[in-house]
XYZ file of C-alpha atoms in Angstrom:
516
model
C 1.163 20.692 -10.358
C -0.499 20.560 -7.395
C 1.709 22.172 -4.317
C 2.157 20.472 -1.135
C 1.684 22.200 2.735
C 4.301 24.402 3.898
C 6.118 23.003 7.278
C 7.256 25.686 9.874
C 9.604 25.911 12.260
C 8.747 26.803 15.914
C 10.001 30.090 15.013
C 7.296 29.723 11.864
C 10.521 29.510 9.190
C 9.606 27.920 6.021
C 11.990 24.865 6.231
C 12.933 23.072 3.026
C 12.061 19.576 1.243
C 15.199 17.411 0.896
C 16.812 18.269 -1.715
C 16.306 17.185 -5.595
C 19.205 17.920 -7.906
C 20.114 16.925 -11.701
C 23.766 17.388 -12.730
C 25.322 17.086 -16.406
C 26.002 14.023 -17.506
C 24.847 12.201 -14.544
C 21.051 12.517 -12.773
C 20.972 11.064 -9.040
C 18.490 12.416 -6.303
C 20.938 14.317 -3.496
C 18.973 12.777 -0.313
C 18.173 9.170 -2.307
C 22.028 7.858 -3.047
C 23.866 7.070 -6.222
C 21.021 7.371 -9.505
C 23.255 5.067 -12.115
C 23.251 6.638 -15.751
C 20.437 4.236 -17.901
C 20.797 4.166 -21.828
C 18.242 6.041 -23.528
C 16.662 2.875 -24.569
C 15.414 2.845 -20.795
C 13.453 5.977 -21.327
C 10.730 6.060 -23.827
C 9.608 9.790 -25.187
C 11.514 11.671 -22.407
C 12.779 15.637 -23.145
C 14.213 16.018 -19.700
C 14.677 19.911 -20.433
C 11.494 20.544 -21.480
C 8.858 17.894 -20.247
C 5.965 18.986 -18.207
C 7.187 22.887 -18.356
C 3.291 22.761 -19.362
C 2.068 21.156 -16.134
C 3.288 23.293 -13.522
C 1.891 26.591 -12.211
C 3.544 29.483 -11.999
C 7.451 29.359 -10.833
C 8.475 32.333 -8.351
C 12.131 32.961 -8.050
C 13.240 33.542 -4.662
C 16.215 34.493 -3.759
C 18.586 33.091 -1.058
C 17.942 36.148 0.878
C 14.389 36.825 0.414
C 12.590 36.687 3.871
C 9.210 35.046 4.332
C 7.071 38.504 3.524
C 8.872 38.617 0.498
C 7.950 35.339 -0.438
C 3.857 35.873 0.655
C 4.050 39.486 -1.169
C 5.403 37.668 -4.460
C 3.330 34.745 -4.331
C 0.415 36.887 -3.342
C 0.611 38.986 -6.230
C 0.837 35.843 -8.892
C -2.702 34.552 -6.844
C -1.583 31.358 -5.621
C -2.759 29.540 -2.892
C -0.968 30.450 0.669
C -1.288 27.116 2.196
C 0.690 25.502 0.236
C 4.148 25.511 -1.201
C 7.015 23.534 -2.390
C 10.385 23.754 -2.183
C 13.844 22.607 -3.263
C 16.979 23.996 -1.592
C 20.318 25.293 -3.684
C 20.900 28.264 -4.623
C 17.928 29.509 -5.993
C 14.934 28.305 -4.516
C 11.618 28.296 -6.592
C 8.453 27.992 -5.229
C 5.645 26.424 -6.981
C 2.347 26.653 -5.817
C -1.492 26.499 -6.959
C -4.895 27.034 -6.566
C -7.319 24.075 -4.934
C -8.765 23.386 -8.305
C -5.577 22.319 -10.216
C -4.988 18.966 -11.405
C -3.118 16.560 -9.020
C 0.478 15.315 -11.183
C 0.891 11.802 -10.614
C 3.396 8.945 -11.180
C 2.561 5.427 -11.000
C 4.748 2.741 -9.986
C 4.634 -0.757 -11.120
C 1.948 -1.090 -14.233
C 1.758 -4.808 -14.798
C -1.870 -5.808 -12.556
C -3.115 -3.393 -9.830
C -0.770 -0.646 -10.863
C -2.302 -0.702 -14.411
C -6.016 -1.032 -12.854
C -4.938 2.056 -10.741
C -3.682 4.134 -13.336
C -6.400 4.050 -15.390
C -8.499 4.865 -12.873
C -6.840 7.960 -11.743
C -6.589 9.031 -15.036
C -10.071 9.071 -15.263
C -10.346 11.738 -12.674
C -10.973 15.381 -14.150
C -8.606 16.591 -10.857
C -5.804 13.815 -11.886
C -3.158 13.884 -14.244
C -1.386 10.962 -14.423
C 2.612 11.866 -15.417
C 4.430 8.569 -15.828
C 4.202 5.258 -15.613
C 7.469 3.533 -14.111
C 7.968 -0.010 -14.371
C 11.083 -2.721 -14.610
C 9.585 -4.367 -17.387
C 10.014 -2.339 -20.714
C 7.607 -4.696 -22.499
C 4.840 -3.340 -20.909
C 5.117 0.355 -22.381
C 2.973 0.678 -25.105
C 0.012 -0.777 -24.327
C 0.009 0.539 -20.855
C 0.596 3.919 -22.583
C -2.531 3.561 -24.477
C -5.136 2.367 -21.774
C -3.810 5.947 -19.790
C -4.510 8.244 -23.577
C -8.114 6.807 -23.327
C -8.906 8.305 -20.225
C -6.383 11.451 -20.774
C -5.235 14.006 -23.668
C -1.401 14.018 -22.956
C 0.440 10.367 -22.974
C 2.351 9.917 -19.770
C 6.096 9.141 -20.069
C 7.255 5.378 -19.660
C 10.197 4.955 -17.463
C 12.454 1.734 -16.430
C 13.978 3.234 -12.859
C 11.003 4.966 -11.138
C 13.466 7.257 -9.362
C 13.352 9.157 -12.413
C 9.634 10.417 -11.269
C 10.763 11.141 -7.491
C 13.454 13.652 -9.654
C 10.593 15.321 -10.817
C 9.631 18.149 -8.952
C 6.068 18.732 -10.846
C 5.170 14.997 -9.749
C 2.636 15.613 -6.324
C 2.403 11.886 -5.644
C 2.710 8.488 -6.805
C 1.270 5.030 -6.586
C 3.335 2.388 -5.452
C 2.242 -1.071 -6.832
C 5.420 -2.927 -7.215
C 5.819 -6.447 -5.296
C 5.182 -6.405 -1.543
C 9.351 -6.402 -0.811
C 9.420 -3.103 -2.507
C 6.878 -0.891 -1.027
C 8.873 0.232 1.735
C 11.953 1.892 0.073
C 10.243 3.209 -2.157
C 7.633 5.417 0.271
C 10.510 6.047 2.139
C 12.185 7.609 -1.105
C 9.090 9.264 -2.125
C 8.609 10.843 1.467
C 12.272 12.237 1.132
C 11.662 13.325 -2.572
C 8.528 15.844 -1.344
C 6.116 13.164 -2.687
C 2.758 12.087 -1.593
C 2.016 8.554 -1.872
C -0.601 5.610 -2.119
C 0.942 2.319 -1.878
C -1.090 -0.897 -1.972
C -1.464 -3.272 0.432
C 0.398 -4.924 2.537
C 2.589 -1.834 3.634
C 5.499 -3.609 4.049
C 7.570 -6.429 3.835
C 8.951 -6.472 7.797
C 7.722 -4.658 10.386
C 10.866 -2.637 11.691
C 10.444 -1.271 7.751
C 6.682 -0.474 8.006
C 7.666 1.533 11.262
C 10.574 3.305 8.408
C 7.431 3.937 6.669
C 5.491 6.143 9.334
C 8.454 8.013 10.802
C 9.334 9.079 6.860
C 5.571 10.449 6.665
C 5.860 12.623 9.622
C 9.213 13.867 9.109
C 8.850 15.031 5.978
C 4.888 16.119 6.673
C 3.466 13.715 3.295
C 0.304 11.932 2.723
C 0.945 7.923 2.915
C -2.431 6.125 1.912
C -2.440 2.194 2.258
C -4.415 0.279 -0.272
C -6.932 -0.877 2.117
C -10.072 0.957 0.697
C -12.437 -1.003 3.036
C -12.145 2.085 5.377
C -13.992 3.923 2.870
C -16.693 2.289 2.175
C -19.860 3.827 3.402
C -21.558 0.767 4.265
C -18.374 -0.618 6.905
C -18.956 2.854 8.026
C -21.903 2.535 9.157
C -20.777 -1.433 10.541
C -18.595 0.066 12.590
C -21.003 2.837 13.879
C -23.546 0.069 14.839
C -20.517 -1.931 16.998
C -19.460 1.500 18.667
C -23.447 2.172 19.964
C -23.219 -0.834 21.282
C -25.909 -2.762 19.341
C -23.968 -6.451 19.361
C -22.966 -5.922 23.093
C -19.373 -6.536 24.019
C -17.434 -8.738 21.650
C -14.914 -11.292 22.738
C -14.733 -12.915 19.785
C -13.606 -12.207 15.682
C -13.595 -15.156 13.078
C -11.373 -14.061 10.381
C -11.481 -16.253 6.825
C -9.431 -16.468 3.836
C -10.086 -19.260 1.903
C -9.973 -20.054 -1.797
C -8.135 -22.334 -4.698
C -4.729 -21.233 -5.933
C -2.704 -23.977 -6.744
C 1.253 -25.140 -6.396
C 3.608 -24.926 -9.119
C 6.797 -27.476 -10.464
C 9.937 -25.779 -10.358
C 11.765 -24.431 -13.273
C 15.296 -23.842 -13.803
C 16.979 -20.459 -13.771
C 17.087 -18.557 -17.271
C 18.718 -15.508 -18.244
C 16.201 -12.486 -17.702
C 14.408 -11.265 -21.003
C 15.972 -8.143 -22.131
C 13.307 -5.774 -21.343
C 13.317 -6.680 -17.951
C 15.614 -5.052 -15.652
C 15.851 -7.834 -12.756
C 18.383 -6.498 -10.697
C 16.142 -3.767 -10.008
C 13.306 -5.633 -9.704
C 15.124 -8.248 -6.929
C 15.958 -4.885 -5.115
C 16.369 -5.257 -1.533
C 15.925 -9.083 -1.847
C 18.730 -11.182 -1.355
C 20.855 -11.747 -4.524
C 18.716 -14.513 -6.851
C 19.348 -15.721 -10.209
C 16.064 -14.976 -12.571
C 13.785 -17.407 -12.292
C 10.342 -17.068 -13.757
C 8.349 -18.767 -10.320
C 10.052 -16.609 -8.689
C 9.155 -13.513 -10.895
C 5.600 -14.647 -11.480
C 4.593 -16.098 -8.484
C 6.556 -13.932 -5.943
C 3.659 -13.943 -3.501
C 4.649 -17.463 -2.477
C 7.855 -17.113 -1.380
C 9.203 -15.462 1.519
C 11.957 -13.377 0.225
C 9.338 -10.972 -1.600
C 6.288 -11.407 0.577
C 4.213 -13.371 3.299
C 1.539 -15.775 1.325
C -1.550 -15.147 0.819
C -2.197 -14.134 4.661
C -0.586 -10.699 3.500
C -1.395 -10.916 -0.103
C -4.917 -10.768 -0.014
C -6.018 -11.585 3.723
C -4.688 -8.374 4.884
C -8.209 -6.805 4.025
C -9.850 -8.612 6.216
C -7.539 -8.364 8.848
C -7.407 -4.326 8.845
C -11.056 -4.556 8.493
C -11.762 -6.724 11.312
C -9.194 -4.839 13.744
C -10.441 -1.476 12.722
C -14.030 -2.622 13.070
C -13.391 -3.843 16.654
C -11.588 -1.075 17.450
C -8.041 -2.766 18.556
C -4.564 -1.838 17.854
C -1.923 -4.350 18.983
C -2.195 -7.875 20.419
C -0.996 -9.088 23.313
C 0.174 -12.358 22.139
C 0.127 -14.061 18.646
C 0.369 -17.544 17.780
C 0.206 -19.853 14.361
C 0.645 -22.906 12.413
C 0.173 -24.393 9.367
C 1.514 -26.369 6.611
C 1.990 -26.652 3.213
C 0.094 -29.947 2.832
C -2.182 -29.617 -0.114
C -0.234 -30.076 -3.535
C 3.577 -30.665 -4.328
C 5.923 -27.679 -5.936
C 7.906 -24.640 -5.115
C 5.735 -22.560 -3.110
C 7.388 -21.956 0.485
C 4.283 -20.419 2.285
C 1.764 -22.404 3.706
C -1.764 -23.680 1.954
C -2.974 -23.952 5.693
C -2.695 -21.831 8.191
C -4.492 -20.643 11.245
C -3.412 -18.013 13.724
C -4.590 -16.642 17.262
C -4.122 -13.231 18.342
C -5.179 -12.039 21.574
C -5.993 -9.103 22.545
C -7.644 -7.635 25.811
C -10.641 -9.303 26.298
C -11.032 -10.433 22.694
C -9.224 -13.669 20.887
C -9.404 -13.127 16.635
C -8.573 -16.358 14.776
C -8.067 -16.530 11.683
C -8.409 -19.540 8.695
C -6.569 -19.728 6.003
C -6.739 -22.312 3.083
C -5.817 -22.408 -0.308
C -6.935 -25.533 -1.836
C -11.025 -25.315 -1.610
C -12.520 -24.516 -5.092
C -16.087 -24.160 -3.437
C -15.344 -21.221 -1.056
C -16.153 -18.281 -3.108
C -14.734 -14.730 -3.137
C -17.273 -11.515 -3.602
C -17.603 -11.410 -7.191
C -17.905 -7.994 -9.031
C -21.305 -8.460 -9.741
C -22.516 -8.946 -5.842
C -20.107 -6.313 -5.231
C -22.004 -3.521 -6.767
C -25.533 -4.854 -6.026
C -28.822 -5.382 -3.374
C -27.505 -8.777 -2.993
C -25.707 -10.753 0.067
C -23.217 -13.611 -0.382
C -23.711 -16.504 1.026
C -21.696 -16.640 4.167
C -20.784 -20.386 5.193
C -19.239 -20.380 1.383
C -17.940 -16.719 1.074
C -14.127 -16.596 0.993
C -13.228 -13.621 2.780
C -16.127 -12.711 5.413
C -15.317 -11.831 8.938
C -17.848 -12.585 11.815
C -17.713 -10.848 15.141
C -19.515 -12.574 17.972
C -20.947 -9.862 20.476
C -23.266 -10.700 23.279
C -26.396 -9.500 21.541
C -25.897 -10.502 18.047
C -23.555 -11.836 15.449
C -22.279 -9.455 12.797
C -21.334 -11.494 9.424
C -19.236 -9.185 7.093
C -18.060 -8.910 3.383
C -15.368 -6.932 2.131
C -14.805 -4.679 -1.220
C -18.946 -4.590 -0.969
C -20.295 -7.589 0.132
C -21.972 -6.047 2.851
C -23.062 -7.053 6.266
C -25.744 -8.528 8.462
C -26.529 -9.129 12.362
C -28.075 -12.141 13.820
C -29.856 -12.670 16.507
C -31.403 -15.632 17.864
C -33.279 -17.871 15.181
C -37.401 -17.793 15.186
C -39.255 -20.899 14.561
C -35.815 -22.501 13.340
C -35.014 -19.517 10.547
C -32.691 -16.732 11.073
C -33.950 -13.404 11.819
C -31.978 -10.143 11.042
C -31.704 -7.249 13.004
C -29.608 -4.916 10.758
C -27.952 -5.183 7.592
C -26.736 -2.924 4.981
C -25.960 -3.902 1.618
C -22.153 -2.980 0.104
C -20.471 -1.349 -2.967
C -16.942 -1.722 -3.901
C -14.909 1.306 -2.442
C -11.969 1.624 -4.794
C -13.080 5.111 -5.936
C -14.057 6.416 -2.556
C -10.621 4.843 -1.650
C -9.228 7.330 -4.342
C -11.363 9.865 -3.634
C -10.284 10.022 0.195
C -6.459 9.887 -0.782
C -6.906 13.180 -3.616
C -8.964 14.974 -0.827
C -6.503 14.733 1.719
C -3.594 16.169 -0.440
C -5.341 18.835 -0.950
C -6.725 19.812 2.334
C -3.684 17.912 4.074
C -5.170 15.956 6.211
C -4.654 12.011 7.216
C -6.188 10.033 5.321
C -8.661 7.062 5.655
C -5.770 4.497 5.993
C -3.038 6.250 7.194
C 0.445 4.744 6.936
C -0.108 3.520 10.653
C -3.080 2.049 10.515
C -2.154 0.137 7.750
C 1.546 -0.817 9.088
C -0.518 -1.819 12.492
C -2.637 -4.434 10.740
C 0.610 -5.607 8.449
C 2.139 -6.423 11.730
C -0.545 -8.934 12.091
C 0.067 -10.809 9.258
C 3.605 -10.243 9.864
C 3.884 -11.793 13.978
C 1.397 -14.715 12.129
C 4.187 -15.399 10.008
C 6.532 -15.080 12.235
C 5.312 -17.400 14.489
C 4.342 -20.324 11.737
C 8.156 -20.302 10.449
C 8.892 -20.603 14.219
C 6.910 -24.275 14.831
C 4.043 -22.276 16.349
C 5.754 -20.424 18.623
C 3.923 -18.290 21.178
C 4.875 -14.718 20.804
C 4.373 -12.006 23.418
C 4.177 -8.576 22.176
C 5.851 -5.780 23.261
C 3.176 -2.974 21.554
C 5.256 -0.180 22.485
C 8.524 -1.005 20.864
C 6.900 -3.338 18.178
C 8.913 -6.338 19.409
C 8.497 -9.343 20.924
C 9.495 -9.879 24.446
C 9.924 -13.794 24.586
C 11.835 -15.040 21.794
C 15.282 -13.599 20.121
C 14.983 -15.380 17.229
C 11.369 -13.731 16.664
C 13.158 -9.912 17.379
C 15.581 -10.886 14.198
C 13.078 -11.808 11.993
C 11.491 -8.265 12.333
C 14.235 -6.585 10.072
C 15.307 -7.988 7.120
C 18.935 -7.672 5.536
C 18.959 -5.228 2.549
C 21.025 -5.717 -0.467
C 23.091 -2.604 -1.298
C 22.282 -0.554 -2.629
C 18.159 -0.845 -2.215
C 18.587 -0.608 1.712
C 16.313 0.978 4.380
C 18.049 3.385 6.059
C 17.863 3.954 10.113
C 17.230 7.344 10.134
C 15.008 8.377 7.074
């Protein structure tokens, strides 16, 4: 186990992780609320007395009385690292600490697309040993089980409630990749549980939640990374170093595109949920729903779990263009939109353009789902000395500065200024091709756990561009309405109905509380 950094008091007293407690008979977190007893069944190769007693470093005793230069003297004498330190309060408090070079334990949450694709990867990392996988859906156990042993010696343990990995205490961190209406409660729980954590993209599923978010990564001192691994790409690096000298001149204007084929769907009745899927849990916070497999398959379409495909996918290239220009929050945010293209169930839009204004720079942005011939960055362009081709790529950004125009590709499509055509062809004045950044990404988020430092995508940077998507949104389900930002409470200043649809209503007991 990989310890985490010690907090101090202005007085410099240690002061102590919420609390993380296992009674007989019943196992519930003490800061997280009511953990309801699960049959065995729900746990798959778990010795909750003796798992992981492997993993950890050394334990030190403390006693309740034992002064800080007792604890450095002990802990000293063992060799473990002084800057960090974990600890749970009761009455006896252990401290469990290690040197830089120890493996990072991990948990990953949600296994069934990205959170598979994620595990495996961070398996494959000599500093990373990934723990347990945690997902609702029992069915997806075994094989998930088997694509982690390929890439690890030990098997990781399969869990239905992932609050069984926040009660843990040799668990460092954990990857959140459940559906978009989860991500916040369960950072928040994390944070509260002494957990670092990477959760993918979007942040959150309101915006008075993704706030939740940030405040529960500075209280309790953790490192929240947002799936947004354009920020580490080397080549965007360097992008964003050639805006900041100044090369394209002052830019007033961002084109933002998303803009692909993903098709409707014809509704289907409700159903009993399949046995190995606990969908109570997976609803969570959710209003109450019968199962219903659109809604379990194709959550990304409908608003109760997420925000369409402007927060699904388009998120990138809004955090990349916002970072790369170097705003924070608009000023005022408009958009419509429509879902005109093909009949079904699907309640966000096919269409959809929005307009956010900033000082002294408008970014619009293009959605459409229903255009075949608009092409994403495919893996093999990704990793290569090749450029898309703009007026067709899906997801390129362009930034219009008075000197040149900057055309951009995400996930390693790299990116190329033009300036004024010669004898009617285009002439480049700076490009740099792209690779795909998912293990920098990874890289950046391990790094800063161990040094303790903010990582590439902080929490708020990556709840600031979610609030994007979110005012978009906002606004379409509105008739267009013109919002007027209020940056420094988050809020909008011209429209009530707008201020309610910033916080959802939880359903007990999966609610975000107000003071995390």
């Amino acid at each position: 186990m990989l310890s985490t950094a010690l907090k101090k008091s202005p007085k410099g007293a240690v002061l102590v992780q919420p609390r993380v407690e296992r009674r007989e008979g019943t196992d519930r977190l003490a800061t997280l609320g009511r953990l309801e007893s699960r049959p065995e069944s729900a746990y798959v190769g778990v010795d909750w007395q003796h798992e992981y007693s492997s993993l950890g470093g050394p334990i030190v005793n403390i006693s309740p009385g034992a002064d800080r230069r007792e604890f450095l003297h002990r802990t000293g004498r063992l060799g473990l690292g002084l800057g960090f330190g974990v600890f749970s309060a009761g009455s006896t408090q252990r401290a469990v600490a290690a040197s830089a070079n120890e493996k990072i334990v991990l948990g990953i949450i949600g296994i069934r697309g990205r959170g598979n694709q994620l595990g495996e990867s961070f398996a494959s990392r000599p500093d990373v040993h990934v723990a347990y996988l945690a997902d609702v859906d029992r069915s997806l156990f075994d094989s998930r089980i088997q694509s982690i042993r390929q890439h690890q010696e030990k098997a990781p343990v399969a869990v239905q409630d992932f609050r069984r990995v926040l009660d843990d205490p040799a668990v460092d961190a954990v990857v959140i990749a459940t559906p978009d209406h989860w991500h916040a409660l369960a950072t928040i729980w994390a944070c509260q549980a002494g957990k670092h954590v990477f959760v993918e993209k979007p942040a959150s599923h309101t915006p008075w939640e993704g706030r939740k978010m940030v405040e529960a990564a500075r209280k309790y001192d953790r490192i929240v990374q947002v799936g947004l691994q354009n920020r580490s790409a080397a080549y965007l690096l360097k992008a964003k170093d050639t805006i900041d000298r100044g090369n394209l001149g002052p830019i007033h204007m961002v084109r933002v595109s998303n803009q692909k084929y993903w098709e409707n769907t014809p509704a289907v009745a409700d159903s009993p949920a399949p046995a190995h899927l606990d969908w109570n849990m997976w609803n969570g916070p959710a209003p109450e729903a019968n199962y219903n497999f659109n809604l379990w398959e194709n959550w990304n379409h409908f608003w109760r779990y997420s925000g369409g495909d402007i927060i699904n996918d388009a998120i990138h290239q809004l955090d990349l263009a916002r970072w790369l220009s170097g705003q924070t929050y608009p000023k005022s945010v408009y958009s419509v939109g429509g879902r005109w293209s093909e009949a079904g169930v699907y309640e966000t839009p096919d269409t959809q353009t929005a307009v956010f204004e900033f000082d002294n720079m408008l970014m619009n942005f293009e959605l459409t789902l229903y255009t075949p011939y608009m092409l994403k960055t495919d893996p093999e362009l990704r990793d290569s000395d090749m450029f898309p081709h703009w007026p067709q790529n899906a997801t390129r950004i362009e930034m219009y500065g008075q000197k040149g125009l900057m055309v951009v590709g995400r996930h390693g499509g790299g990116w190329q200024v033009f300036i004024r055509p010669k004898d009617r062809k285009p002439v480049v004045a700076a490009q740099e091709y792209g690779r795909f950044p998912d293990h920098e990404h990874q890289n950046d988020f391990c790094d800063a756990i161990r040094n303790h430092r903010r990582p590439n995508a902080d929490i708020e940077e990556g709840h600031r561009s979610t609030f994007l998507a979110q005012l978009a949104n906002i606004s379409y389900r509105l008739g267009g309405a013109k919002l007027q930002v209020d940056s420094s409470t988050e809020s909008i200043r011209n429209h009530d109905e707008a201020n309610r649809m910033l916080k959802r209503t939880y359903r007990a007991p999966w609610i975000v509380p107000e003071q995390v």
